[in-house]
Amino acid sequence: MATAKTQERWTQDKVGRTERDVIVMGIAIAACLLFVGIGGSAMTQILDSWLGHRDRPDQLLISAMLLNIALIIFGWRRYDELAQEVDKRRRAEMEARELAETDPLTGCLNRRSIGTIMNRIAVDACHRGQEVAALLFDLDKFKLINDLHGHKWGDRLLIEVARRVSSVVPAGAHLARLGGDEFCCFLPYDPRLQEQVDRIAVNILHAIALPVSLDGTASEITASIGIAHTHGKTDSSDELLIHEADIAMYHAKRSGRGRYCWFDPSMESESRFRGELESGIRSGMTKGEFVPFYQQQIDLDNGELVGFEMLARWHSPKLGEISPEIFIPVAEEIGLIADLSESLIKRALQDAKHWDPRLILSVNISPVQLRDPWFAQKLLRLLAEAGFPPERLEIEITESCLHEDIGTVRSMITSLKNQGIQVSLDDFGTGYSSLAQLRSLPFDRLKIDRSFVTELAEDEGNAKLVEAIVSLGNELNLPITAEGIESEKVLEVLRRIGKMKGQGFLYGKPQDAHTTQELLASRNLLTPTQDHPGQAAESPLTDQAGNRKIAG
Ligand code: C2E
Ligand code: MG
Ligand code: MG
């Protein structure tokens, strides 16, 4: 793209040079004509004098001719020097302008130059009855790739992406790198043929998704594209277009990455909500608005309570009740998940310290935390501070973690297990993990995703799937937990399928620390502490008569 621009400038420059050449040529021709005029009579006189037809030639005429020759030579040399000087200066000027307008890494336009380019193409497009589309894209998980392979590798990847995209966009398109891994392609198009822009977006996605192999390191990347257009206005600013395309790109990412999405005004309010979420999370963390809730986990065979899963809850004073499915991904993206999770685990360990020692505490861990090489250390510090035995802690990691660098995941799981912490694979069945991965990672348990369990009694397909997961678990020696048990009917089917643990609304919804403590106290399942003297259980899971106290 940048080379085309340079070419264009050279062409303009050549035109300027040609004009100058014509003037000089005119002067040269005049000088030559003068020379011919003077030279004609001077030469005749010289010849006549040489042949002896006349005395000496006219001295004045000879001097005028010599002066004329000297003038032509001098003028020509001066012109040549000047032309070279002007050429040099022009070249330097052009290089400076190009440096100021292009991104030195990829050769694309840079952010500074977009305004000028955008004005030009918007006016041109309007004259031709066209519009301008801005296709804004960035690479999904580029930060992770950079961290994994280093910044040099990341830079080469960006160069490769720019090369690939330049080769699939049409000639009139202008590709700019806005910074980091963010690019924007400005594209004039016929509004009646919007599908052409769709096709270009798909081509860009495909070009980026082709495997990349640099220095023997292969990687697969995807991008998400947000598209905004000028709506037929010539005064649409590049900033507004980029802003709208950015909102659309965020939408594309949310609907599953590797996609493109056109901007729609309704997305604006969503983006505002997202901004409020971000600031809400930041202030909510300092004000302690995030609290752990606990959901019972039951041995389905005998109905005994075996532990609790800690689930984060947030009641924002401004936004109301927000589900962890909404705030956890945002906390991950703004880099606050580790701090948030650690503060919740800290509180949960304090709460669980008072529970019967046979009860397990399960906590969910984000893939972002799993990438932190110090995560195991941090967790051990929290356990030590709380005086909580590692054997009673279970870490739940989602199947999507297995798409990360598998070596890092394996070493993290191993170091957690070496400390006695149990590790289970959450939401199993949703993430396409392979059998080989399952075998190679030392999990302690599989948790079947609730989407298969809730409809189990009505949907034969789901029942078959759960059966298959249970027999896979048996084969790999991995115990199973089924989540999302809402009815007796489902419970019955699960019991028929095999031995497993379970959790779901049938046994209870997640409850706050106080309600959980009350439940445990009512079943005599709190250990005696200074806070709760006399609340010790004589036998935690049975009453004095030997009956089970924790029934499902
Ligand atoms: P998850 O770990 O799979 O947790 C189970 C989810 O299923 C919880 O949703 C729970 O309330 C819900 N659930 C349990 N039983 C039933 C049932 O019978 N029917 C239905 N419909 N739902 C049931 P919740 O609390 O909204 O959490 C959603 C997800 O958010 C969790 O899924 C987990 O992945 C994530 N999450 C929650 N807390 C944390 C946290 O502290 N850290 C991280 N990284 N993720 C968390
Ligand atoms: Mg879980
Ligand atoms: Mg789950």
XYZ file of C-alpha atoms and ligand atoms in Angstrom:
600
model
C 0.000 0.000 0.000
C 2.792 2.421 0.926
C 4.727 1.609 -2.247
C 1.733 2.568 -4.358
C 1.686 5.907 -2.582
C 5.375 6.481 -3.186
C 4.868 5.626 -6.843
C 2.077 8.199 -7.011
C 4.349 10.862 -5.549
C 7.165 10.000 -7.917
C 4.770 10.363 -10.826
C 3.739 13.855 -9.605
C 7.366 14.775 -9.180
C 8.207 13.575 -12.675
C 5.510 15.837 -14.078
C 7.117 18.830 -12.284
C 10.486 17.873 -13.611
C 9.221 17.595 -17.182
C 7.768 21.154 -16.972
C 11.123 22.454 -15.804
C 12.911 20.546 -18.587
C 10.653 22.154 -21.206
C 11.602 25.668 -20.014
C 15.292 24.839 -19.987
C 14.938 23.193 -23.353
C 13.366 26.442 -24.657
C 16.275 28.459 -23.319
C 18.737 25.952 -24.779
C 17.014 26.103 -28.162
C 17.079 29.939 -28.054
C 20.771 29.853 -27.145
C 21.404 27.365 -29.920
C 19.466 29.492 -32.456
C 21.492 32.486 -31.352
C 24.602 30.393 -31.712
C 23.509 29.298 -35.183
C 22.811 32.924 -36.102
C 26.104 34.268 -34.784
C 27.997 31.084 -35.584
C 26.798 31.202 -39.244
C 28.362 34.594 -39.996
C 31.357 34.073 -37.680
C 32.210 30.704 -39.260
C 31.889 32.150 -42.808
C 34.241 34.975 -41.850
C 36.716 32.506 -40.268
C 36.560 30.269 -43.360
C 36.942 33.239 -45.751
C 39.897 34.560 -43.779
C 41.447 31.051 -43.753
C 41.038 30.727 -47.540
C 42.565 34.188 -47.956
C 39.373 35.852 -49.335
C 39.390 38.411 -46.591
C 41.562 39.776 -43.795
C 40.853 38.878 -40.213
C 37.320 37.934 -39.150
C 35.272 40.414 -37.138
C 36.786 40.167 -33.643
C 33.561 41.253 -31.979
C 31.594 38.521 -33.745
C 34.158 35.856 -32.738
C 34.076 37.056 -29.126
C 30.245 36.993 -29.158
C 30.296 33.430 -30.498
C 32.833 32.257 -27.889
C 30.797 33.950 -25.181
C 27.694 32.205 -26.529
C 29.437 28.790 -26.389
C 30.682 29.501 -22.865
C 27.189 30.542 -21.852
C 25.653 27.336 -23.210
C 28.247 25.146 -21.414
C 28.045 27.113 -18.175
C 24.264 27.240 -18.236
C 23.970 23.571 -18.947
C 26.317 22.597 -16.101
C 24.581 24.960 -13.713
C 21.220 23.517 -14.695
C 22.533 20.010 -14.145
C 23.867 20.858 -10.682
C 20.683 22.626 -9.725
C 18.523 19.764 -10.997
C 20.556 17.299 -8.925
C 20.247 19.472 -5.831
C 16.510 19.952 -6.239
C 16.133 16.210 -6.835
C 18.024 15.415 -3.640
C 15.966 17.862 -1.610
C 12.700 16.568 -3.027
C 13.688 12.999 -2.289
C 14.597 13.882 1.330
C 11.342 15.785 1.711
C 9.352 12.859 0.380
C 11.127 10.381 2.635
C 10.448 12.592 5.648
C 6.784 12.935 4.679
C 6.515 9.199 4.116
C 8.118 8.474 7.473
C 5.665 10.827 9.133
C 2.707 9.172 7.404
C 3.577 5.489 7.503
C 4.069 2.941 10.197
C 7.764 1.994 10.115
C 7.097 -1.637 11.106
C 4.461 -2.654 8.579
C 4.647 0.079 5.945
C 0.920 0.757 6.400
C -0.405 4.279 6.947
C -0.148 5.426 10.543
C -2.787 6.939 12.796
C -1.627 10.523 12.116
C -2.198 10.325 8.395
C -5.662 8.781 8.526
C -7.532 12.100 8.833
C -6.108 13.478 5.579
C -6.559 10.232 3.671
C -10.074 9.804 5.000
C -11.094 13.346 3.905
C -9.752 12.721 0.437
C -11.372 9.342 -0.127
C -14.681 10.425 1.438
C -14.982 13.370 -0.988
C -13.895 11.234 -3.974
C -16.318 8.478 -2.984
C -19.190 10.945 -2.602
C -18.600 12.312 -6.124
C -18.833 8.788 -7.456
C -21.988 8.016 -5.410
C -19.993 5.727 -3.152
C -19.539 5.415 0.614
C -16.496 4.663 2.719
C -16.392 1.656 5.024
C -13.897 1.390 7.866
C -12.975 -2.209 8.662
C -11.292 -2.129 12.064
C -9.644 -5.323 13.225
C -7.248 -6.657 15.792
C -5.762 -10.047 16.435
C -7.538 -12.168 19.010
C -5.329 -12.920 22.009
C -2.329 -11.119 20.483
C -1.027 -10.266 23.941
C -0.848 -13.945 24.808
C 1.054 -14.699 21.573
C 3.473 -11.872 22.341
C 4.018 -13.183 25.862
C 4.529 -16.723 24.607
C 6.891 -16.105 21.684
C 8.403 -12.719 22.489
C 7.933 -9.238 21.038
C 10.240 -9.772 18.053
C 8.114 -12.692 16.937
C 5.012 -10.593 17.542
C 6.441 -7.824 15.328
C 7.112 -10.265 12.517
C 3.592 -11.576 12.877
C 2.237 -8.026 12.462
C 4.335 -7.558 9.310
C 2.964 -10.822 7.948
C -0.612 -9.835 8.786
C -0.179 -6.452 7.027
C 1.265 -8.227 3.982
C -1.578 -10.731 3.830
C -4.311 -8.162 4.301
C -2.781 -5.807 1.704
C -2.888 -8.654 -0.788
C -6.631 -9.295 -0.362
C -8.028 -5.747 -0.215
C -8.912 -3.988 -3.486
C -6.664 -1.359 -5.107
C -8.558 1.700 -3.784
C -8.333 0.565 -0.148
C -6.046 2.239 2.377
C -4.683 0.100 5.178
C -3.525 1.796 8.374
C -2.028 0.439 11.584
C -3.562 2.320 14.477
C -1.195 0.906 17.082
C -0.354 -2.450 18.671
C -2.202 -5.155 16.781
C -5.020 -2.829 15.666
C -5.440 -2.129 11.942
C -8.090 -0.254 9.966
C -8.853 -0.551 6.281
C -10.677 2.392 4.638
C -12.556 1.243 1.618
C -14.746 3.134 -0.880
C -17.683 0.969 -2.004
C -21.011 1.106 -3.788
C -23.744 1.163 -1.071
C -25.979 -0.999 -3.298
C -23.309 -3.701 -3.161
C -22.714 -3.962 0.557
C -22.038 -7.673 0.158
C -18.735 -6.709 -1.496
C -17.576 -5.320 1.855
C -18.798 -8.522 3.543
C -16.722 -10.529 1.087
C -13.624 -8.404 1.731
C -14.102 -8.811 5.506
C -14.323 -12.600 5.055
C -11.212 -12.566 2.861
C -9.298 -10.601 5.505
C -10.389 -13.084 8.208
C -9.356 -16.034 6.036
C -6.006 -14.483 5.120
C -5.190 -13.912 8.798
C -6.420 -17.351 9.877
C -4.000 -19.198 7.559
C -1.347 -20.867 9.738
C 1.700 -18.710 10.373
C 5.122 -20.267 10.604
C 7.974 -17.966 11.546
C 11.432 -19.161 12.628
C 10.079 -22.687 12.921
C 7.393 -21.575 15.374
C 3.897 -22.177 14.081
C 0.871 -20.376 15.382
C -2.745 -19.998 14.455
C -4.361 -16.635 14.897
C -7.772 -15.185 14.321
C -9.005 -11.637 14.077
C -12.301 -9.908 14.752
C -13.537 -7.115 12.502
C -15.892 -4.239 13.250
C -17.294 -2.343 10.251
C -18.709 1.188 10.199
C -19.625 3.323 7.192
C -20.090 6.974 6.299
C -23.892 6.805 5.694
C -23.411 8.930 2.584
C -21.905 11.856 4.529
C -18.739 13.496 3.224
C -17.994 15.095 6.586
C -17.852 11.795 8.511
C -14.733 12.078 10.625
C -12.246 9.254 10.770
C -12.554 9.387 14.555
C -16.299 8.759 14.492
C -15.893 5.913 11.992
C -13.163 4.294 14.073
C -15.210 4.745 17.251
C -18.242 3.003 15.682
C -16.101 0.293 14.096
C -14.470 -0.271 17.485
C -17.853 -0.848 19.125
C -18.786 -3.271 16.314
C -15.451 -5.068 16.717
C -16.062 -5.547 20.424
C -19.464 -6.982 19.510
C -17.818 -9.372 17.010
C -15.392 -10.545 19.687
C -18.213 -11.115 22.142
C -20.098 -13.229 19.646
C -17.194 -15.606 19.308
C -14.045 -14.078 17.763
C -12.865 -14.756 14.204
C -15.973 -12.886 12.951
C -16.992 -9.540 11.533
C -19.858 -7.333 12.562
C -21.408 -4.122 11.134
C -21.982 -1.232 13.520
C -25.546 -0.693 14.637
C -26.575 2.330 16.773
C -28.057 -0.009 19.419
C -24.513 -1.183 20.121
C -23.645 2.253 21.465
C -25.686 1.751 24.638
C -24.130 -1.670 25.071
C -20.723 -0.104 24.886
C -21.762 2.478 27.482
C -22.915 -0.376 29.717
C -19.565 -2.020 29.247
C -17.817 1.195 30.342
C -20.034 1.335 33.426
C -19.223 -2.309 34.141
C -15.508 -1.620 33.977
C -15.634 1.340 36.334
C -18.148 -0.516 38.523
C -15.775 -3.470 38.870
C -12.862 -1.186 39.754
C -14.748 0.707 42.437
C -16.665 -2.399 43.584
C -13.420 -4.196 44.306
C -12.152 -1.466 46.569
C -15.515 -1.264 48.334
C -15.735 -5.042 48.877
C -18.896 -5.436 46.777
C -17.828 -8.854 45.461
C -18.705 -11.703 47.787
C -18.422 -15.494 47.719
C -21.608 -17.578 47.601
C -21.589 -21.336 48.139
C -23.481 -24.126 46.379
C -23.752 -27.575 47.928
C -22.062 -30.539 46.275
C -23.643 -33.900 47.056
C -22.672 -37.553 46.741
C -25.607 -38.697 44.600
C -25.338 -42.264 45.856
C -26.122 -41.531 49.461
C -27.209 -37.883 49.416
C -24.380 -36.758 51.697
C -23.021 -33.241 51.539
C -19.399 -33.471 50.404
C -18.486 -29.833 49.889
C -19.344 -26.476 48.332
C -18.469 -24.674 45.142
C -17.659 -21.026 45.699
C -19.372 -18.793 43.134
C -18.671 -15.082 42.942
C -21.584 -12.673 43.360
C -21.751 -8.948 42.710
C -24.523 -6.599 43.641
C -23.541 -3.284 42.107
C -25.278 -0.301 43.773
C -25.548 1.328 40.327
C -26.163 -1.616 37.984
C -27.889 -4.086 40.289
C -27.261 -7.843 40.361
C -24.650 -8.789 37.740
C -23.970 -12.424 36.828
C -20.402 -13.737 37.033
C -20.827 -14.816 33.436
C -20.850 -11.096 32.635
C -18.383 -9.579 35.089
C -15.726 -12.324 35.090
C -14.847 -11.932 31.364
C -14.721 -8.133 31.781
C -12.473 -8.453 34.845
C -10.262 -10.769 32.767
C -10.037 -8.282 29.926
C -9.194 -5.306 32.121
C -6.567 -7.297 33.995
C -8.309 -7.399 37.388
C -9.350 -11.047 37.536
C -6.334 -12.209 39.556
C -6.854 -9.606 42.303
C -10.607 -10.198 42.339
C -10.248 -13.968 42.498
C -7.581 -13.825 45.208
C -9.719 -11.603 47.423
C -12.694 -13.962 46.986
C -10.602 -17.067 47.688
C -9.175 -15.362 50.778
C -12.706 -14.754 52.133
C -13.843 -18.251 51.140
C -10.923 -19.860 52.991
C -11.844 -17.902 56.110
C -15.462 -19.089 55.783
C -14.567 -22.709 54.980
C -12.121 -22.920 57.875
C -15.123 -23.341 60.173
C -16.755 -26.093 58.144
C -16.537 -29.760 58.944
C -13.022 -30.909 57.938
C -14.443 -33.422 55.492
C -16.090 -30.759 53.384
C -14.234 -29.701 50.246
C -14.112 -26.108 48.997
C -14.111 -25.794 45.202
C -13.079 -22.544 43.536
C -13.170 -21.519 39.872
C -9.984 -20.260 38.292
C -9.765 -18.171 35.150
C -7.446 -19.192 32.289
C -5.709 -15.834 32.813
C -4.653 -16.912 36.327
C -3.428 -20.230 35.011
C -0.959 -18.371 32.802
C 0.582 -16.640 35.819
C 3.751 -18.596 36.731
C 3.378 -17.434 40.344
C -0.210 -18.594 40.682
C 0.579 -21.801 42.642
C 2.782 -19.796 45.045
C 0.083 -17.181 45.551
C -2.473 -19.868 46.309
C -0.174 -21.582 48.784
C 0.400 -18.283 50.547
C -3.366 -17.774 50.866
C -3.757 -21.320 52.232
C -0.937 -20.819 54.718
C -2.330 -17.461 55.869
C -5.764 -18.985 56.426
C -4.360 -22.192 57.949
C -6.488 -24.173 55.484
C -5.291 -27.659 54.446
C -4.511 -27.817 50.677
C -6.171 -31.262 50.485
C -9.531 -29.633 51.158
C -9.189 -27.208 48.275
C -10.269 -28.082 44.765
C -9.467 -25.869 41.773
C -11.920 -25.907 38.873
C -10.490 -25.004 35.532
C -12.676 -24.730 32.453
C -12.172 -26.821 29.361
C -11.355 -23.665 27.391
C -8.017 -23.533 29.294
C -6.898 -26.504 27.268
C -6.716 -24.291 24.184
C -3.959 -22.369 25.895
C -0.331 -23.418 25.843
C -0.795 -26.987 27.040
C 2.753 -27.226 28.495
C 2.083 -24.287 30.828
C -1.283 -25.746 31.848
C 0.305 -29.121 32.575
C 3.097 -27.706 34.717
C 0.621 -25.524 36.616
C -1.699 -28.462 37.331
C 1.262 -30.595 38.385
C 2.605 -28.004 40.799
C -0.867 -27.509 42.320
C -1.238 -31.265 42.744
C 2.213 -31.547 44.268
C 0.968 -29.263 47.035
C -1.989 -31.569 47.637
C -4.600 -29.351 45.903
C -7.160 -31.195 43.784
C -7.811 -30.088 40.231
C -10.999 -30.703 38.291
C -11.972 -29.999 34.700
C -15.108 -27.823 34.713
C -17.835 -27.518 32.047
C -16.654 -30.725 30.423
C -18.269 -31.408 27.057
C -18.389 -27.813 25.870
C -14.796 -27.306 24.806
C -13.839 -30.177 22.500
C -10.852 -31.330 24.531
C -9.256 -34.397 23.035
C -8.845 -37.751 24.700
C -5.069 -37.369 24.362
C -5.227 -34.065 26.280
C -7.351 -35.655 28.988
C -4.906 -38.499 29.354
C -1.889 -36.221 29.442
C -3.221 -33.861 32.108
C -3.376 -35.127 35.679
C -6.949 -34.061 36.542
C -8.660 -35.426 39.640
C -12.231 -35.051 38.405
C -14.474 -34.185 35.447
C -17.465 -31.883 35.873
C -20.151 -32.421 33.252
C -21.488 -29.115 31.964
C -24.973 -28.278 33.178
C -26.270 -27.818 29.632
C -26.214 -31.626 29.213
C -27.601 -32.405 32.644
C -30.561 -30.040 33.056
C -32.515 -31.502 30.108
C -31.288 -35.033 30.694
C -34.648 -36.615 31.411
C -36.304 -35.186 28.261
C -33.455 -35.363 25.789
C -32.206 -38.801 24.853
C -29.161 -37.335 23.069
C -28.003 -35.646 26.257
C -28.536 -38.860 28.239
C -26.310 -40.740 25.788
C -23.688 -38.021 26.031
C -23.667 -38.086 29.832
C -23.392 -41.903 29.728
C -20.427 -41.597 27.353
C -18.722 -39.013 29.607
C -19.233 -41.215 32.677
C -17.776 -44.273 30.952
C -14.867 -42.134 29.682
C -14.317 -40.977 33.263
C -14.359 -44.601 34.456
C -11.831 -45.578 31.834
C -9.491 -42.722 32.721
C -10.100 -43.283 36.417
C -11.608 -39.832 36.788
C -14.545 -39.368 39.167
C -17.469 -37.318 37.819
C -19.538 -34.398 39.104
C -22.772 -33.504 37.326
C -23.881 -29.874 37.605
C -27.335 -28.426 36.951
C -29.478 -31.076 38.664
C -32.860 -29.392 38.936
C -35.321 -32.286 39.267
C -35.804 -35.667 40.896
C -36.238 -37.133 37.431
C -32.756 -36.025 36.346
C -31.336 -37.259 39.616
C -32.894 -40.661 38.995
C -31.385 -40.935 35.504
C -27.969 -39.881 36.799
C -28.090 -42.422 39.600
C -28.906 -45.110 37.020
C -25.970 -44.041 34.822
C -23.338 -44.401 37.542
C -21.644 -43.248 40.676
C -20.986 -39.523 40.832
C -21.183 -36.288 42.765
C -23.673 -33.611 41.778
C -24.901 -30.114 42.406
C -27.940 -28.176 41.297
C -31.004 -26.239 42.326
C -32.632 -29.495 43.493
C -30.191 -29.479 46.409
C -29.971 -25.735 46.725
C -29.049 -22.522 45.005
C -25.756 -20.811 45.860
C -26.132 -19.049 49.247
C -24.143 -16.371 51.029
C -21.589 -17.190 53.729
C -23.986 -16.491 56.579
C -26.825 -18.704 55.250
C -24.309 -21.448 54.468
C -22.979 -21.259 57.990
C -26.515 -21.441 59.386
C -27.213 -24.510 57.257
C -24.035 -26.186 58.505
C -24.753 -25.184 62.085
C -28.254 -26.683 61.845
C -26.654 -29.932 60.754
C -23.949 -29.680 63.341
C -21.289 -29.381 60.682
C -19.262 -26.490 62.033
C -15.989 -27.066 63.842
C -15.598 -25.453 67.263
C -13.727 -22.165 67.001
C -13.420 -19.155 69.221
C -16.219 -17.590 67.200
C -18.487 -20.610 67.451
C -17.726 -22.355 70.758
C -19.755 -25.433 71.419
C -20.811 -25.831 67.780
C -18.543 -28.793 67.218
C -19.994 -31.836 65.591
C -19.695 -34.996 67.609
C -19.728 -36.883 64.338
C -20.003 -34.489 61.492
C -22.145 -36.371 59.069
C -24.440 -38.279 61.445
C -26.478 -37.234 64.457
C -26.385 -38.906 67.866
C -28.775 -41.540 66.675
C -26.475 -42.286 63.775
C -28.893 -40.913 61.151
C -27.591 -38.998 58.168
C -27.927 -35.295 58.728
C -27.151 -34.167 55.233
C -29.736 -35.494 52.933
C -30.008 -34.608 49.265
P -19.596 -22.931 36.814
O -18.305 -22.977 37.519
O -19.884 -24.004 35.855
O -20.691 -22.843 37.942
C -21.925 -23.444 37.873
C -22.958 -22.473 37.470
O -24.183 -23.147 37.332
C -23.230 -21.383 38.503
O -23.621 -20.225 37.800
C -24.406 -21.945 39.271
O -25.158 -20.959 39.940
C -25.177 -22.570 38.136
N -26.031 -23.647 38.577
C -25.820 -24.529 39.558
N -26.845 -25.413 39.636
C -27.727 -25.082 38.672
C -28.979 -25.611 38.241
O -29.503 -26.565 38.768
N -29.579 -24.990 37.199
C -29.040 -23.924 36.598
N -29.686 -23.368 35.602
N -27.856 -23.392 36.971
C -27.209 -23.970 37.999
P -23.071 -18.824 38.198
O -22.912 -18.672 39.659
O -23.878 -17.813 37.479
O -21.603 -18.858 37.585
C -21.407 -18.940 36.241
C -19.986 -19.189 35.919
O -19.183 -18.074 36.279
C -19.383 -20.350 36.660
O -19.755 -21.543 36.022
C -17.919 -20.056 36.571
O -17.393 -20.492 35.343
C -17.905 -18.546 36.594
N -17.527 -18.108 37.951
C -18.290 -17.925 39.036
N -17.545 -17.502 40.079
C -16.274 -17.425 39.624
C -15.024 -17.042 40.216
O -14.901 -16.706 41.400
N -13.910 -17.076 39.406
C -13.990 -17.456 38.101
N -12.864 -17.459 37.373
N -15.131 -17.830 37.520
C -16.275 -17.817 38.279
Mg -17.292 -24.356 38.371
Mg -19.434 -25.651 35.311
